[in-house]
Amino acid sequence: MKLNHLDLQVPDVQATARFFTRYCGFTSHAKNHDSPAIAILGGAEGFVLVLQRRKQDSDVFPEDFHVGFLQDSEAPVLAFHERVKADGLEVSDVIRNNRGTLVYCRAPGGILVEVSCRPGAV
């Protein structure tokens, strides 16, 4: 079974779309490029990320909810860390453990994003 899409409810669709296009390699579909209510972003292998405006400000993601992106090696994980840190976003230190090399960052709307590679990936 192949994952088709993920639909996230966010308070600021365009700010969140900019994060995922700038830092995670998604591309914006032209037909909804400037919509304040919905953004559809294309990712690797046909995966689609749908961002919709949250209907109520009280709806938030659970504390440990996160979206994870897997890299083939440590270099892009470290590059992601440096880019988001240089841009002033909230980002963890680089974590190295038995799961590999990991970085966590808060995207607009409070979405926790993990970028990692598995142990031994050089």
JSON list of C-alpha atoms in Angstrom, two decimals, residues 26-80:
[
{"chain": "A", "resi": 26, "resn": "PHE", "atom": "CA", "xyz": [7.53, 20.26, -1.94]},
{"chain": "A", "resi": 27, "resn": "THR", "atom": "CA", "xyz": [6.19, 22.09, -4.98]},
{"chain": "A", "resi": 28, "resn": "SER", "atom": "CA", "xyz": [3.02, 24.15, -5.10]},
{"chain": "A", "resi": 29, "resn": "HIS", "atom": "CA", "xyz": [0.21, 23.33, -7.50]},
{"chain": "A", "resi": 30, "resn": "ALA", "atom": "CA", "xyz": [-0.43, 26.51, -9.52]},
{"chain": "A", "resi": 31, "resn": "LYS", "atom": "CA", "xyz": [-4.23, 26.37, -9.30]},
{"chain": "A", "resi": 32, "resn": "ASN", "atom": "CA", "xyz": [-4.20, 27.12, -5.56]},
{"chain": "A", "resi": 33, "resn": "HIS", "atom": "CA", "xyz": [-0.89, 28.93, -5.22]},
{"chain": "A", "resi": 34, "resn": "ASP", "atom": "CA", "xyz": [-2.24, 31.95, -3.30]},
{"chain": "A", "resi": 35, "resn": "SER", "atom": "CA", "xyz": [-5.35, 30.54, -1.63]},
{"chain": "A", "resi": 36, "resn": "PRO", "atom": "CA", "xyz": [-5.76, 31.48, 2.05]},
{"chain": "A", "resi": 37, "resn": "ALA", "atom": "CA", "xyz": [-7.94, 28.39, 2.58]},
{"chain": "A", "resi": 38, "resn": "ILE", "atom": "CA", "xyz": [-6.16, 25.47, 0.90]},
{"chain": "A", "resi": 39, "resn": "ALA", "atom": "CA", "xyz": [-2.79, 24.54, -0.56]},
{"chain": "A", "resi": 40, "resn": "ILE", "atom": "CA", "xyz": [-1.91, 21.34, -2.34]},
{"chain": "A", "resi": 41, "resn": "LEU", "atom": "CA", "xyz": [1.79, 20.54, -2.46]},
{"chain": "A", "resi": 42, "resn": "GLY", "atom": "CA", "xyz": [3.47, 17.81, -4.46]},
{"chain": "A", "resi": 43, "resn": "GLY", "atom": "CA", "xyz": [6.24, 15.74, -2.93]},
{"chain": "A", "resi": 44, "resn": "ALA", "atom": "CA", "xyz": [8.45, 12.81, -3.81]},
{"chain": "A", "resi": 45, "resn": "GLU", "atom": "CA", "xyz": [6.99, 9.74, -5.51]},
{"chain": "A", "resi": 46, "resn": "GLY", "atom": "CA", "xyz": [3.59, 11.37, -6.07]},
{"chain": "A", "resi": 47, "resn": "PHE", "atom": "CA", "xyz": [2.90, 12.08, -2.40]},
{"chain": "A", "resi": 48, "resn": "VAL", "atom": "CA", "xyz": [0.54, 15.02, -1.87]},
{"chain": "A", "resi": 49, "resn": "LEU", "atom": "CA", "xyz": [0.47, 17.29, 1.19]},
{"chain": "A", "resi": 50, "resn": "VAL", "atom": "CA", "xyz": [-2.84, 19.10, 1.59]},
{"chain": "A", "resi": 51, "resn": "LEU", "atom": "CA", "xyz": [-2.98, 22.13, 3.87]},
{"chain": "A", "resi": 52, "resn": "GLN", "atom": "CA", "xyz": [-6.38, 23.48, 4.84]},
{"chain": "A", "resi": 53, "resn": "ARG", "atom": "CA", "xyz": [-7.26, 26.47, 6.98]},
{"chain": "A", "resi": 54, "resn": "ARG", "atom": "CA", "xyz": [-8.14, 25.33, 10.48]},
{"chain": "A", "resi": 55, "resn": "LYS", "atom": "CA", "xyz": [-11.76, 26.13, 11.24]},
{"chain": "A", "resi": 56, "resn": "GLN", "atom": "CA", "xyz": [-11.22, 26.80, 14.95]},
{"chain": "A", "resi": 57, "resn": "ASP", "atom": "CA", "xyz": [-8.17, 28.22, 16.68]},
{"chain": "A", "resi": 58, "resn": "SER", "atom": "CA", "xyz": [-8.72, 25.80, 19.57]},
{"chain": "A", "resi": 59, "resn": "ASP", "atom": "CA", "xyz": [-7.99, 22.77, 17.38]},
{"chain": "A", "resi": 60, "resn": "VAL", "atom": "CA", "xyz": [-4.31, 21.91, 17.78]},
{"chain": "A", "resi": 61, "resn": "PHE", "atom": "CA", "xyz": [-2.15, 18.89, 17.13]},
{"chain": "A", "resi": 62, "resn": "PRO", "atom": "CA", "xyz": [-1.41, 16.54, 20.04]},
{"chain": "A", "resi": 63, "resn": "GLU", "atom": "CA", "xyz": [1.91, 17.32, 21.76]},
{"chain": "A", "resi": 64, "resn": "ASP", "atom": "CA", "xyz": [3.88, 14.46, 20.20]},
{"chain": "A", "resi": 65, "resn": "PHE", "atom": "CA", "xyz": [2.25, 14.56, 16.76]},
{"chain": "A", "resi": 66, "resn": "HIS", "atom": "CA", "xyz": [4.86, 15.07, 14.05]},
{"chain": "A", "resi": 67, "resn": "VAL", "atom": "CA", "xyz": [5.64, 14.58, 10.38]},
{"chain": "A", "resi": 68, "resn": "GLY", "atom": "CA", "xyz": [8.89, 12.76, 9.60]},
{"chain": "A", "resi": 69, "resn": "PHE", "atom": "CA", "xyz": [11.10, 13.00, 6.53]},
{"chain": "A", "resi": 70, "resn": "LEU", "atom": "CA", "xyz": [13.80, 10.41, 5.93]},
{"chain": "A", "resi": 71, "resn": "GLN", "atom": "CA", "xyz": [17.06, 11.36, 4.22]},
{"chain": "A", "resi": 72, "resn": "ASP", "atom": "CA", "xyz": [19.57, 8.94, 2.64]},
{"chain": "A", "resi": 73, "resn": "SER", "atom": "CA", "xyz": [22.52, 10.35, 4.56]},
{"chain": "A", "resi": 74, "resn": "GLU", "atom": "CA", "xyz": [23.45, 12.65, 7.41]},
{"chain": "A", "resi": 75, "resn": "ALA", "atom": "CA", "xyz": [24.54, 15.58, 5.21]},
{"chain": "A", "resi": 76, "resn": "PRO", "atom": "CA", "xyz": [21.00, 16.73, 4.22]},
{"chain": "A", "resi": 77, "resn": "VAL", "atom": "CA", "xyz": [19.86, 16.39, 7.84]},
{"chain": "A", "resi": 78, "resn": "LEU", "atom": "CA", "xyz": [22.67, 18.71, 8.95]},
{"chain": "A", "resi": 79, "resn": "ALA", "atom": "CA", "xyz": [21.97, 21.09, 6.04]},
{"chain": "A", "resi": 80, "resn": "PHE", "atom": "CA", "xyz": [18.29, 21.28, 7.03]}
]
